[in-house]
JSON list of C-alpha atoms in Angstrom, two decimals:
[
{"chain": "P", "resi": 113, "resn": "UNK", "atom": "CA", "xyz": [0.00, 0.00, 0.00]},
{"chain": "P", "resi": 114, "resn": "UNK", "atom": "CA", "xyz": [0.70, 3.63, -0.49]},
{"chain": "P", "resi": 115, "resn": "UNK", "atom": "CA", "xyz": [3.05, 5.25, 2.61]},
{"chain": "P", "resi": 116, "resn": "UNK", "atom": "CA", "xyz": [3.17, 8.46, 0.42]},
{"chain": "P", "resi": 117, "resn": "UNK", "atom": "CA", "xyz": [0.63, 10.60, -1.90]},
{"chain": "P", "resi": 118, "resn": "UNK", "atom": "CA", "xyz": [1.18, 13.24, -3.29]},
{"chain": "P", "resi": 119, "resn": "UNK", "atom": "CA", "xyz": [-1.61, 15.60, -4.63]},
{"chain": "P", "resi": 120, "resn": "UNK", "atom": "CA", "xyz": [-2.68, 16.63, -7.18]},
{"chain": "P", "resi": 121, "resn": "UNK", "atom": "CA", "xyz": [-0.61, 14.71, -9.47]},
{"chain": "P", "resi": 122, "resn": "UNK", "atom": "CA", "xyz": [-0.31, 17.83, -12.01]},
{"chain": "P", "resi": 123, "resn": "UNK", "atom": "CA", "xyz": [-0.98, 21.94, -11.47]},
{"chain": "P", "resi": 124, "resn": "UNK", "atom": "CA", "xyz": [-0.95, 24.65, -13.69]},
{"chain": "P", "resi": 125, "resn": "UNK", "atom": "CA", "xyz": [-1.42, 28.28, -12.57]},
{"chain": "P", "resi": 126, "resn": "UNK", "atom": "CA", "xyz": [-1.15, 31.65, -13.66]},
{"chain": "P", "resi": 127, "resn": "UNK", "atom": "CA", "xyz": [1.76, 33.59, -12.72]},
{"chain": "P", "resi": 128, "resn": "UNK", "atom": "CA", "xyz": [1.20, 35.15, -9.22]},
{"chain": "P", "resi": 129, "resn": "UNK", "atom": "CA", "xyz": [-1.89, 32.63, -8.46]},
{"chain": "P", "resi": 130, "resn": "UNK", "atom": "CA", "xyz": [-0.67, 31.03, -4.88]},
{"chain": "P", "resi": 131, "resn": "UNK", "atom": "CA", "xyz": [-1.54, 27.26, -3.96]},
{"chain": "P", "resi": 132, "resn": "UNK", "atom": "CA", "xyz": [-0.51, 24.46, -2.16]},
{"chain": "P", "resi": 133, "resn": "UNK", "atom": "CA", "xyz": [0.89, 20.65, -2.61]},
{"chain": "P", "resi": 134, "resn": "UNK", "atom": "CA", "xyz": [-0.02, 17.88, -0.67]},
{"chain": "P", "resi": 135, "resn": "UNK", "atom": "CA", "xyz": [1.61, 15.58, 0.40]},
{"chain": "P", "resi": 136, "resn": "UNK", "atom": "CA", "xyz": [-0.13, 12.67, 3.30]},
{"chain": "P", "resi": 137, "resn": "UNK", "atom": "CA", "xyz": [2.04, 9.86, 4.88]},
{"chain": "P", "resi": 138, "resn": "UNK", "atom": "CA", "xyz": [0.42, 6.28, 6.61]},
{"chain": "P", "resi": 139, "resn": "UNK", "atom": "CA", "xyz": [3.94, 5.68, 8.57]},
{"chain": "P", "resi": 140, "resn": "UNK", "atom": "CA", "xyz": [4.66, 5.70, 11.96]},
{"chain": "P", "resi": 141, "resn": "UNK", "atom": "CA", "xyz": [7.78, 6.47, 13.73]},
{"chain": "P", "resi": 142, "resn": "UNK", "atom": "CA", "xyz": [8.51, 9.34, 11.47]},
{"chain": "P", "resi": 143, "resn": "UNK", "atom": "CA", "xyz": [12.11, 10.70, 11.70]},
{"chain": "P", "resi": 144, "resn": "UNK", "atom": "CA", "xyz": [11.79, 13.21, 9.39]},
{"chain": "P", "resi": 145, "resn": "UNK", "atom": "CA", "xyz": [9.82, 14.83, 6.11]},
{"chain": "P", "resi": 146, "resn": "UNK", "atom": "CA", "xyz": [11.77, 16.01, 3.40]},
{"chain": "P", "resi": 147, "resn": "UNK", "atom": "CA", "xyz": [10.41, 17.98, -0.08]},
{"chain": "P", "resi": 148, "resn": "UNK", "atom": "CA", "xyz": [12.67, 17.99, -3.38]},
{"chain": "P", "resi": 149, "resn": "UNK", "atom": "CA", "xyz": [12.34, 19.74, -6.00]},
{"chain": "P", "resi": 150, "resn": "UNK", "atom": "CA", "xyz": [13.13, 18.18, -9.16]},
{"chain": "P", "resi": 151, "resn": "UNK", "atom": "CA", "xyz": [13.86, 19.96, -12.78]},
{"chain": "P", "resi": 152, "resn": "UNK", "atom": "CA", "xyz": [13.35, 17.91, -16.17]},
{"chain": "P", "resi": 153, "resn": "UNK", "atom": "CA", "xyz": [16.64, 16.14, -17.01]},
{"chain": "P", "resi": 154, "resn": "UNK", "atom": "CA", "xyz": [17.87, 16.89, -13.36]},
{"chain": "P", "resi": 155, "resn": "UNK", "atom": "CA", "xyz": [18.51, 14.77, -9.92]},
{"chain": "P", "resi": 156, "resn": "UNK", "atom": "CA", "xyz": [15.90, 16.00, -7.44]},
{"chain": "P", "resi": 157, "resn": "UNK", "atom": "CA", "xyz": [17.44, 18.91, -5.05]},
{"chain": "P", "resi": 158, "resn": "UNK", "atom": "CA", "xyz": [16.81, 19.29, -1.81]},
{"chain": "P", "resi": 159, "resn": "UNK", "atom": "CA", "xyz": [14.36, 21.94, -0.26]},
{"chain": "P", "resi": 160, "resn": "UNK", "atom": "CA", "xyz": [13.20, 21.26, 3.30]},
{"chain": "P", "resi": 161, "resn": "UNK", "atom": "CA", "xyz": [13.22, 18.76, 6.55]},
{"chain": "P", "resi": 162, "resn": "UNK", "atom": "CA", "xyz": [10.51, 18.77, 8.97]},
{"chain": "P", "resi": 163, "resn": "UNK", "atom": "CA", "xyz": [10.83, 16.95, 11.87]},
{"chain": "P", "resi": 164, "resn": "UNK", "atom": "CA", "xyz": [7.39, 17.15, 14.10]},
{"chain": "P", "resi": 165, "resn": "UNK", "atom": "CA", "xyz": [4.28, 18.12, 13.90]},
{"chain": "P", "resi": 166, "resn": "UNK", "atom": "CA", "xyz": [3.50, 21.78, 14.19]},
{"chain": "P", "resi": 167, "resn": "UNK", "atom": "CA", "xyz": [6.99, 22.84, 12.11]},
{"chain": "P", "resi": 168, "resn": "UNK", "atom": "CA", "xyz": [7.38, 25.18, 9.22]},
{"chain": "P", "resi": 169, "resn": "UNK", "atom": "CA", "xyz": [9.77, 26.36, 7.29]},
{"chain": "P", "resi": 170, "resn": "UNK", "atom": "CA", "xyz": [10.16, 29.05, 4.49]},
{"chain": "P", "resi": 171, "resn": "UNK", "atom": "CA", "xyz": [12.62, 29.75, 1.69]},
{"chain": "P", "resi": 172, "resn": "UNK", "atom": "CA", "xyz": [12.04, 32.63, -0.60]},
{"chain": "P", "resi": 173, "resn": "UNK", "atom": "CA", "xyz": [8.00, 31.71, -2.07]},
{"chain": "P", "resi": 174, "resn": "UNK", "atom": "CA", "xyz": [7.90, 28.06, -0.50]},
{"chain": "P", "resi": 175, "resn": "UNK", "atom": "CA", "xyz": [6.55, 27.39, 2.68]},
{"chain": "P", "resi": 176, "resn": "UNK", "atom": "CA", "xyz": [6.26, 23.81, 4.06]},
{"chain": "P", "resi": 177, "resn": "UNK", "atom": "CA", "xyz": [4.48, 22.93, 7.33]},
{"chain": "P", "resi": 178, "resn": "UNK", "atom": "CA", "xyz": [3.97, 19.35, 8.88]},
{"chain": "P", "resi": 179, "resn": "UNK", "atom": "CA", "xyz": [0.95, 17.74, 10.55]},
{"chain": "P", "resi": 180, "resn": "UNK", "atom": "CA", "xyz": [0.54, 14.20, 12.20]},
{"chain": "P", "resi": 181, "resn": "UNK", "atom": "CA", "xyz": [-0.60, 12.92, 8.84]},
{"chain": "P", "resi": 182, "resn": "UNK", "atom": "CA", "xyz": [0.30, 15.26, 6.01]},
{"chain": "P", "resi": 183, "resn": "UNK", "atom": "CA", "xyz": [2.51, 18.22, 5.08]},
{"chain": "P", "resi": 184, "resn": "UNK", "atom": "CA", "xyz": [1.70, 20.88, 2.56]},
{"chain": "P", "resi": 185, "resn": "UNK", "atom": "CA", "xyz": [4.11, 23.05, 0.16]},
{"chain": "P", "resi": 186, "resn": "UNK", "atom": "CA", "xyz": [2.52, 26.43, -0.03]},
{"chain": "P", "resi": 187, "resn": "UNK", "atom": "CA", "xyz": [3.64, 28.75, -3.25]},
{"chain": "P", "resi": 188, "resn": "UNK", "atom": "CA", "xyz": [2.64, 31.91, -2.85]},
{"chain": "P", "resi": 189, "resn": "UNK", "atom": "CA", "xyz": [2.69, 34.00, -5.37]},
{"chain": "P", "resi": 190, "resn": "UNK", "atom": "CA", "xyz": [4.24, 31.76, -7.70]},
{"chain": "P", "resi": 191, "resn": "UNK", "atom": "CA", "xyz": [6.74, 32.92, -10.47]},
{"chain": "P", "resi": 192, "resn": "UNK", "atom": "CA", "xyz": [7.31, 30.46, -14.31]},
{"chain": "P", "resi": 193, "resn": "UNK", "atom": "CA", "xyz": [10.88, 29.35, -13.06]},
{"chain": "P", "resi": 194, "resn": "UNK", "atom": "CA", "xyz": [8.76, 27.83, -10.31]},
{"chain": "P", "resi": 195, "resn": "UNK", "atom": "CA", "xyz": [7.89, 25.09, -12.68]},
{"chain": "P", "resi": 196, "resn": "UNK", "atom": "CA", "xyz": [9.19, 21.60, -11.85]},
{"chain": "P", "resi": 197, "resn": "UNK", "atom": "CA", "xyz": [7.57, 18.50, -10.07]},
{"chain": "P", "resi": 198, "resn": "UNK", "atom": "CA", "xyz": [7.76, 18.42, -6.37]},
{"chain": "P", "resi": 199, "resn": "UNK", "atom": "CA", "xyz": [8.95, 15.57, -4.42]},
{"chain": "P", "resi": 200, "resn": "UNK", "atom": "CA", "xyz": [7.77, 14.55, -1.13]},
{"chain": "P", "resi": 201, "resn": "UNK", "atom": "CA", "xyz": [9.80, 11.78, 0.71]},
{"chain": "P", "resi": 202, "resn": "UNK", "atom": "CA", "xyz": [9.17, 10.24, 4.35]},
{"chain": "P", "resi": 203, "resn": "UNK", "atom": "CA", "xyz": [11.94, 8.66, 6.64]},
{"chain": "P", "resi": 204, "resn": "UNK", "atom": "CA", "xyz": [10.49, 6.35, 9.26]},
{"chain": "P", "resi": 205, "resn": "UNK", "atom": "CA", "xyz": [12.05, 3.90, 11.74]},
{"chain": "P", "resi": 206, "resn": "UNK", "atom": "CA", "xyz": [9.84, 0.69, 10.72]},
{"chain": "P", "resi": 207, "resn": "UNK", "atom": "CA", "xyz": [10.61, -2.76, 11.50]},
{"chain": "P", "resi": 208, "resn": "UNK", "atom": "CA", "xyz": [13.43, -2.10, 12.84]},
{"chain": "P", "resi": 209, "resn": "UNK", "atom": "CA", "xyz": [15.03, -0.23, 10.35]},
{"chain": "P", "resi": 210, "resn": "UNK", "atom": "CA", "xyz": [15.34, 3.20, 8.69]},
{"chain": "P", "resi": 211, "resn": "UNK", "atom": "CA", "xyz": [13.14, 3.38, 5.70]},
{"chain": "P", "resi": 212, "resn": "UNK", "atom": "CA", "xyz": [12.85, 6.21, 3.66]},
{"chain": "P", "resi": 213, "resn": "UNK", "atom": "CA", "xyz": [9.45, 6.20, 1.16]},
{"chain": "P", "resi": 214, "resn": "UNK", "atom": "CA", "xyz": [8.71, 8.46, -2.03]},
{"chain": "P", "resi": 215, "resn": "UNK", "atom": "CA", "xyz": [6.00, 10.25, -3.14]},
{"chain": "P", "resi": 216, "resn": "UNK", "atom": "CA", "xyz": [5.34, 10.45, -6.97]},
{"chain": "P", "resi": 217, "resn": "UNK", "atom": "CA", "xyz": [5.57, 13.52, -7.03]},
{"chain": "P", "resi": 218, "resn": "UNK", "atom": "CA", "xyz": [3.41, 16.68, -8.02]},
{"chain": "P", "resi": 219, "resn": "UNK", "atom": "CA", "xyz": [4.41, 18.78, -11.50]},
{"chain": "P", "resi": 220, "resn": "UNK", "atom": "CA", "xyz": [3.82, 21.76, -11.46]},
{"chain": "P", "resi": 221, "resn": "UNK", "atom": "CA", "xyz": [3.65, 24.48, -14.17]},
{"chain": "P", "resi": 222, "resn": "UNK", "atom": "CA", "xyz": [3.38, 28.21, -13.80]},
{"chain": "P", "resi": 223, "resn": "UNK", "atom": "CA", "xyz": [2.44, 30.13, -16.91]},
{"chain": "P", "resi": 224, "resn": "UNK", "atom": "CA", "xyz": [3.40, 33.84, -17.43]},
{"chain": "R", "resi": 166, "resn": "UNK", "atom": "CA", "xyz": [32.96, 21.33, -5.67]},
{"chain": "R", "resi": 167, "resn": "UNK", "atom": "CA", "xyz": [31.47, 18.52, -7.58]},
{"chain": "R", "resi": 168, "resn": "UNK", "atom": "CA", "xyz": [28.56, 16.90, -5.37]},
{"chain": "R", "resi": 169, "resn": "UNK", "atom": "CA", "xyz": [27.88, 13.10, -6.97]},
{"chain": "R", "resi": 170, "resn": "UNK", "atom": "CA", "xyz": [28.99, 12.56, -10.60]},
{"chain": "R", "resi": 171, "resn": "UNK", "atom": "CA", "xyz": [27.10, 10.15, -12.50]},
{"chain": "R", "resi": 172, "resn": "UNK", "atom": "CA", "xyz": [28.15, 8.48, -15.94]},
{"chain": "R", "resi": 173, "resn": "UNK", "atom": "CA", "xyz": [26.66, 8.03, -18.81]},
{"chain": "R", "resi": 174, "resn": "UNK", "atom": "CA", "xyz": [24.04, 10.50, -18.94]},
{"chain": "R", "resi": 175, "resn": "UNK", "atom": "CA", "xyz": [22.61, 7.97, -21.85]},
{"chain": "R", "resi": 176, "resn": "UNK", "atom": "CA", "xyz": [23.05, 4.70, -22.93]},
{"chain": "R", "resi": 177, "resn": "UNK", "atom": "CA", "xyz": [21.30, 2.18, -24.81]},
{"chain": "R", "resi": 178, "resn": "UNK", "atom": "CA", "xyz": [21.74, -1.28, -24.56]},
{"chain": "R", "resi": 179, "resn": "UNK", "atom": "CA", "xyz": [20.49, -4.34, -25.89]},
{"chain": "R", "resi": 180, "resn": "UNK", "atom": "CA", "xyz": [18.69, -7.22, -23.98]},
{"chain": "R", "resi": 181, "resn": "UNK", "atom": "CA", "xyz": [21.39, -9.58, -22.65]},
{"chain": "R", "resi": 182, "resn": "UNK", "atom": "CA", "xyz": [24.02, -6.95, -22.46]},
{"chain": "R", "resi": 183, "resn": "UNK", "atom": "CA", "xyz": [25.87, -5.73, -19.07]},
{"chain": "R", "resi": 184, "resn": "UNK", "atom": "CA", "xyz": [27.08, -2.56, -18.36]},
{"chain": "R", "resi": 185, "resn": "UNK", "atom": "CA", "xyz": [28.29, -0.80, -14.89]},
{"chain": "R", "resi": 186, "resn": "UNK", "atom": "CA", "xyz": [26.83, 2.93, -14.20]},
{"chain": "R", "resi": 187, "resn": "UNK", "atom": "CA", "xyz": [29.58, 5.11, -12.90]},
{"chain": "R", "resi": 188, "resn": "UNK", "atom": "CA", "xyz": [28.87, 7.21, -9.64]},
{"chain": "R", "resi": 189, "resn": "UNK", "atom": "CA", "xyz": [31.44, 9.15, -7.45]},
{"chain": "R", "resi": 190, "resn": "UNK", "atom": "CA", "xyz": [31.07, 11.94, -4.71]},
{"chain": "R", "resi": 191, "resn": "UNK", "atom": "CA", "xyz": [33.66, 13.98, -3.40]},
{"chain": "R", "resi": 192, "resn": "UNK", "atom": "CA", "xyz": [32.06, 15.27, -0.14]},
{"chain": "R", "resi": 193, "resn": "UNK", "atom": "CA", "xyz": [33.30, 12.20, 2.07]},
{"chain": "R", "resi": 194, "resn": "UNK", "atom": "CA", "xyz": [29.62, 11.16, 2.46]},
{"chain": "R", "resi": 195, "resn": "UNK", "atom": "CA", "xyz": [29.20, 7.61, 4.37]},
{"chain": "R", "resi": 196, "resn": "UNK", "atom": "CA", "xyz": [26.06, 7.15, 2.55]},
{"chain": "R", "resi": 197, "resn": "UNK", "atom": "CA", "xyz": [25.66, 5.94, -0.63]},
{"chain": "R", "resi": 198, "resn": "UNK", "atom": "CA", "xyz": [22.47, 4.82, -3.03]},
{"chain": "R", "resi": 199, "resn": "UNK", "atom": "CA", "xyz": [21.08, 4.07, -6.21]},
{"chain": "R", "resi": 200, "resn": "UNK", "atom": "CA", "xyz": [17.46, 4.93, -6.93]},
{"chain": "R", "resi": 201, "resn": "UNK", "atom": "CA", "xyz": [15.73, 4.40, -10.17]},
{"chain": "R", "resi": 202, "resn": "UNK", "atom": "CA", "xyz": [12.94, 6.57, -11.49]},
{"chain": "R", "resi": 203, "resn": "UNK", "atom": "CA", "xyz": [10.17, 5.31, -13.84]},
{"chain": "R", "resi": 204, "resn": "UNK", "atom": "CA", "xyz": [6.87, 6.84, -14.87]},
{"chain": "R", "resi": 205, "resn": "UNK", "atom": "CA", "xyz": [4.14, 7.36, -12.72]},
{"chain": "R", "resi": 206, "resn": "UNK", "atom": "CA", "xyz": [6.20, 6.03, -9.65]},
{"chain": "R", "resi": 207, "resn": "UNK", "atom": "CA", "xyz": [7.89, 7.53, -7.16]},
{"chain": "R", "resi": 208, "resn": "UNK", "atom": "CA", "xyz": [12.24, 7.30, -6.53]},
{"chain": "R", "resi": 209, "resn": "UNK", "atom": "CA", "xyz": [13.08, 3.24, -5.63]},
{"chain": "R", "resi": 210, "resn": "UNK", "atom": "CA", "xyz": [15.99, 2.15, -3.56]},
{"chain": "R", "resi": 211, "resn": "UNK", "atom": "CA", "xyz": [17.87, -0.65, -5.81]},
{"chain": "R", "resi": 212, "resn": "UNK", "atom": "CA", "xyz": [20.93, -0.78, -3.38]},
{"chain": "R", "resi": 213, "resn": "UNK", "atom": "CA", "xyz": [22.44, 1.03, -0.67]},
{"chain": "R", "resi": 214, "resn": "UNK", "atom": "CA", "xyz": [26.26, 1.47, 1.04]},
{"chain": "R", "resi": 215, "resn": "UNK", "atom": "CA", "xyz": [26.82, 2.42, 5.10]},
{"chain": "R", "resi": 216, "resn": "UNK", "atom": "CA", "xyz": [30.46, 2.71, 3.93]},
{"chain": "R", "resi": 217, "resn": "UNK", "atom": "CA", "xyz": [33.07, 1.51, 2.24]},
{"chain": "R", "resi": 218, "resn": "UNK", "atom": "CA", "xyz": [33.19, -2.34, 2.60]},
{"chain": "R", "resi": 219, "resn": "UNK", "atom": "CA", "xyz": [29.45, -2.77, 3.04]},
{"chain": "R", "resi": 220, "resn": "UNK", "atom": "CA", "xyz": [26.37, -3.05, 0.87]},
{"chain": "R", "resi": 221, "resn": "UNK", "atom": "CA", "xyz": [22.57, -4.14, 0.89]},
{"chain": "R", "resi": 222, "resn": "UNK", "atom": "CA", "xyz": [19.64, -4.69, -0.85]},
{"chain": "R", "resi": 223, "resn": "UNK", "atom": "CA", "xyz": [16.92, -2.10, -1.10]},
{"chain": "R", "resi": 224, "resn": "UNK", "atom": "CA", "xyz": [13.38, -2.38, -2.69]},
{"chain": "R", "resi": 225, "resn": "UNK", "atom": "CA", "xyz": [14.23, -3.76, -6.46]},
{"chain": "R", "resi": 226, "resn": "UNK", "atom": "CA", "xyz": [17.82, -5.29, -6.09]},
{"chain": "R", "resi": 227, "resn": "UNK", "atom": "CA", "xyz": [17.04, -8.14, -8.54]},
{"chain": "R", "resi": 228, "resn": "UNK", "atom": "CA", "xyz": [19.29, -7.92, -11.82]},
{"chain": "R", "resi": 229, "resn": "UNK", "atom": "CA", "xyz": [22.10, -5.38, -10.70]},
{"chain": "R", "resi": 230, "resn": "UNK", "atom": "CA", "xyz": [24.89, -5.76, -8.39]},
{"chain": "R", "resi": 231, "resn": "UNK", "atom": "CA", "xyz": [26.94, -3.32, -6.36]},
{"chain": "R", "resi": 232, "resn": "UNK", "atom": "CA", "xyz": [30.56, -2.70, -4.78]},
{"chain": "R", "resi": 233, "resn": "UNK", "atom": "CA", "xyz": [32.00, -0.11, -2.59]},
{"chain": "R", "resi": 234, "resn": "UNK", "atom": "CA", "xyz": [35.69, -0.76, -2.77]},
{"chain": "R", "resi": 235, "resn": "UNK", "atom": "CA", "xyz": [36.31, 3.37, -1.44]},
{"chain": "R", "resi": 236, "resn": "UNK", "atom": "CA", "xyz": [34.41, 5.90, 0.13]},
{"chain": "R", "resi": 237, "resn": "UNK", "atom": "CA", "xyz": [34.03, 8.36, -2.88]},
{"chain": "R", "resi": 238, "resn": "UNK", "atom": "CA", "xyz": [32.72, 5.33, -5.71]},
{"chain": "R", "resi": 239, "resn": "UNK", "atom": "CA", "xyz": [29.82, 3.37, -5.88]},
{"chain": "R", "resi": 240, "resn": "UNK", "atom": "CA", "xyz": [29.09, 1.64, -9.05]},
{"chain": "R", "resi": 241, "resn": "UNK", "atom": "CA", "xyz": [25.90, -0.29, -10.43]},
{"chain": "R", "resi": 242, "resn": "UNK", "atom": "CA", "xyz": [25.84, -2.77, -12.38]},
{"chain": "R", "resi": 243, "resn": "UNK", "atom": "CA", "xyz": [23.36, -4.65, -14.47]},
{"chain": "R", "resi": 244, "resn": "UNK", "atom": "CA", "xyz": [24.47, -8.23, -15.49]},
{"chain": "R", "resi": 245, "resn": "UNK", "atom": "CA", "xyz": [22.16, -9.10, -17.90]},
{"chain": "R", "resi": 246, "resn": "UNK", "atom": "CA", "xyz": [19.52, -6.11, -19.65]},
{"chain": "R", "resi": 247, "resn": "UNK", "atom": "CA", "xyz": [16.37, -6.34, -19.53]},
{"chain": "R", "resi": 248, "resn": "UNK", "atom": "CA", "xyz": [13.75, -3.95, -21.28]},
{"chain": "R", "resi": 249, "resn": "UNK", "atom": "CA", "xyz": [12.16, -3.80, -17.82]},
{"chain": "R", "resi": 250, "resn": "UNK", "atom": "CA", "xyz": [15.09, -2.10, -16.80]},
{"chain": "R", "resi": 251, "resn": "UNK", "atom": "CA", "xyz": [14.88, 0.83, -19.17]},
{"chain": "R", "resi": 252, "resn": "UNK", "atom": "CA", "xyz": [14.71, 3.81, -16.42]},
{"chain": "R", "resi": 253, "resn": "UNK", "atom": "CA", "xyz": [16.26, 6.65, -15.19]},
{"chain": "R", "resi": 254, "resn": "UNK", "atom": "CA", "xyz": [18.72, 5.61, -12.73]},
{"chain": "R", "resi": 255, "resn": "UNK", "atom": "CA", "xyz": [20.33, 8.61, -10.03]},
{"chain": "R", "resi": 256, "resn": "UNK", "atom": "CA", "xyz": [22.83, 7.80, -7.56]},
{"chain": "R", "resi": 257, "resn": "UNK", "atom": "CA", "xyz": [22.44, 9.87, -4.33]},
{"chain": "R", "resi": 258, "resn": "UNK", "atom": "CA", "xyz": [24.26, 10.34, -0.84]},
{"chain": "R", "resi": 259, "resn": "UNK", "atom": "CA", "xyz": [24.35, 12.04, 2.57]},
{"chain": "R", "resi": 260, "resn": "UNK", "atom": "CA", "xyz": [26.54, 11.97, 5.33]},
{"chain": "R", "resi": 261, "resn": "UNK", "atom": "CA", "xyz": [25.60, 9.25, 7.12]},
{"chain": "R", "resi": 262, "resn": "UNK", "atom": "CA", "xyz": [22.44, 6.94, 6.92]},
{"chain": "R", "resi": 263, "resn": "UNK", "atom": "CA", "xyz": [21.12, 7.51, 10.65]},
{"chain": "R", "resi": 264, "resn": "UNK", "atom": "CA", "xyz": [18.58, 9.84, 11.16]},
{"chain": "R", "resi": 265, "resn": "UNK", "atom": "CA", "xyz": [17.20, 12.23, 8.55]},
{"chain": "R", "resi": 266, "resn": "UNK", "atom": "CA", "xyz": [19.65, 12.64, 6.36]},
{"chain": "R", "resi": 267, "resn": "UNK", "atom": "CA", "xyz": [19.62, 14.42, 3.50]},
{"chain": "R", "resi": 268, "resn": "UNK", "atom": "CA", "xyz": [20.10, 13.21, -0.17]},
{"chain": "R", "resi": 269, "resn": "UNK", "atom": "CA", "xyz": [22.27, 14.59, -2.57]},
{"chain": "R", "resi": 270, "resn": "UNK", "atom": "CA", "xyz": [21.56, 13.22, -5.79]},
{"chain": "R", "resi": 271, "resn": "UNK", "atom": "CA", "xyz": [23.38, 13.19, -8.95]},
{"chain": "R", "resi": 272, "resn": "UNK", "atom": "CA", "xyz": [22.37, 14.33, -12.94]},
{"chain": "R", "resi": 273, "resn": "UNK", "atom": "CA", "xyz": [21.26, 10.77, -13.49]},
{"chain": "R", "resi": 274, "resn": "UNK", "atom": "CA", "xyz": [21.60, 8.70, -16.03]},
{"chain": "R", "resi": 275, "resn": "UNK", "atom": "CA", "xyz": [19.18, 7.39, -18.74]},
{"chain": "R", "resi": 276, "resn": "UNK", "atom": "CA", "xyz": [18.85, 3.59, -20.15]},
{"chain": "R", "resi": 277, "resn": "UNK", "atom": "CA", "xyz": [17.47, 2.48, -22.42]},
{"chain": "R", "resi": 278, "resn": "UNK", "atom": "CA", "xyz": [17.24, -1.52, -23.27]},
{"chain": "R", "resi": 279, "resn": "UNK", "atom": "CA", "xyz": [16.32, -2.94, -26.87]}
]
């Protein structure tokens, strides 16, 4: 079963039109949320880490924030170079291991 | 300051052939991993290094083997194609593997098997 979804799968807004990513988790013991962001052609690059519930962090027009069962990317005010699908990945202690579990991922486009 | 190098960016291969995908990282990351990336599915773990010496399975291990002879290389290889291994394969490490860590990944590197 699914440990990861993402949603939507695909986006498109206008330039300046601010929404959000989702991104809901079914593990337990989580160590720690990550989001990636991931150009065509390119290795996914790192973004954020949340670690608990409650937690946000910003970076220029990105905000992430964590909940017991889901995190969401916020884009406010969202430019073209924007553009580029979203990875969510969650790192849980489970079965007595470290486990880390990917999203597929949300692509989003941002038209001028 | 390099980050993970990955090589070929392409190749195509026939079904039967074997090939080795290059990856090295000059940050003296413990860490090491190969994912592969396929449509409509999110990142995979094929195999994984602690350091140098050691190596395991991850979630699709079957068909490719793995070494880790020094700290900065960790090649893949596939010992005999198969067109259900036509993917996009990227290498990735971090400093260690406890905790959250995060990933550095490389450019990756498409195949393509006939």
């Amino acid at each position: 079963e699914d440990q990861v979804t993402q949603s939507p799968e695909a986006l498109r807004l206008q330039e300046g039109e601010s929404s959000s990513l989702n991104c809901s988790y079914t593990v337990s013991g989580l160590r720690g949320l990550f989001w990636y962001r991931q150009d065509p052609g390119k290795g996914p690059e790192f973004l954020f880490t949340l670690y608990s519930a409650g937690e946000e962090k910003e970076k220029e027009r990105l905000k992430a924030t964590l909940t017991k069962k889901e995190s969401f990317l916020h884009i406010t005010a969202p430019k073209p170079e924007d553009s580029a699908t979203y990875l969510c990945a969650v790192q849980a202690f489970q079965g007595g291991s470290e486990k880390l579990v990917f999203g597929k991922g949300t692509k989003l486009t941002v038209n001028p | 300051n390099a980050g993970v190098t990955q090589t070929p960016k392409f190749q195509v291969l026939k079904t039967g052939q074997s090939m080795t995908l290059q990856c090295a990282q000059d940050m003296n990351h413990e860490y090491m991993s190969w994912y592969r990336q396929d449509p409509g599915m999110g990142l995979r773990l094929i195999h994984y290094s602690v350091g140098a010496g050691i190596t395991d399975q991850g979630e699709v291990p079957n068909g490719y083997n793995v070494s880790r002879s020094t700290t900065e290389d960790f090649p893949l290889r596939l010992l005999s194609a198969a067109p259900s291994q036509t993917s996009v394969y990227f290498c990735a490490s971090s400093f260690d593997s406890s905790g959250a860590n995060v990933l550095t990944f490389g450019a990756g590197s498409r195949l393509t098997v006939l």
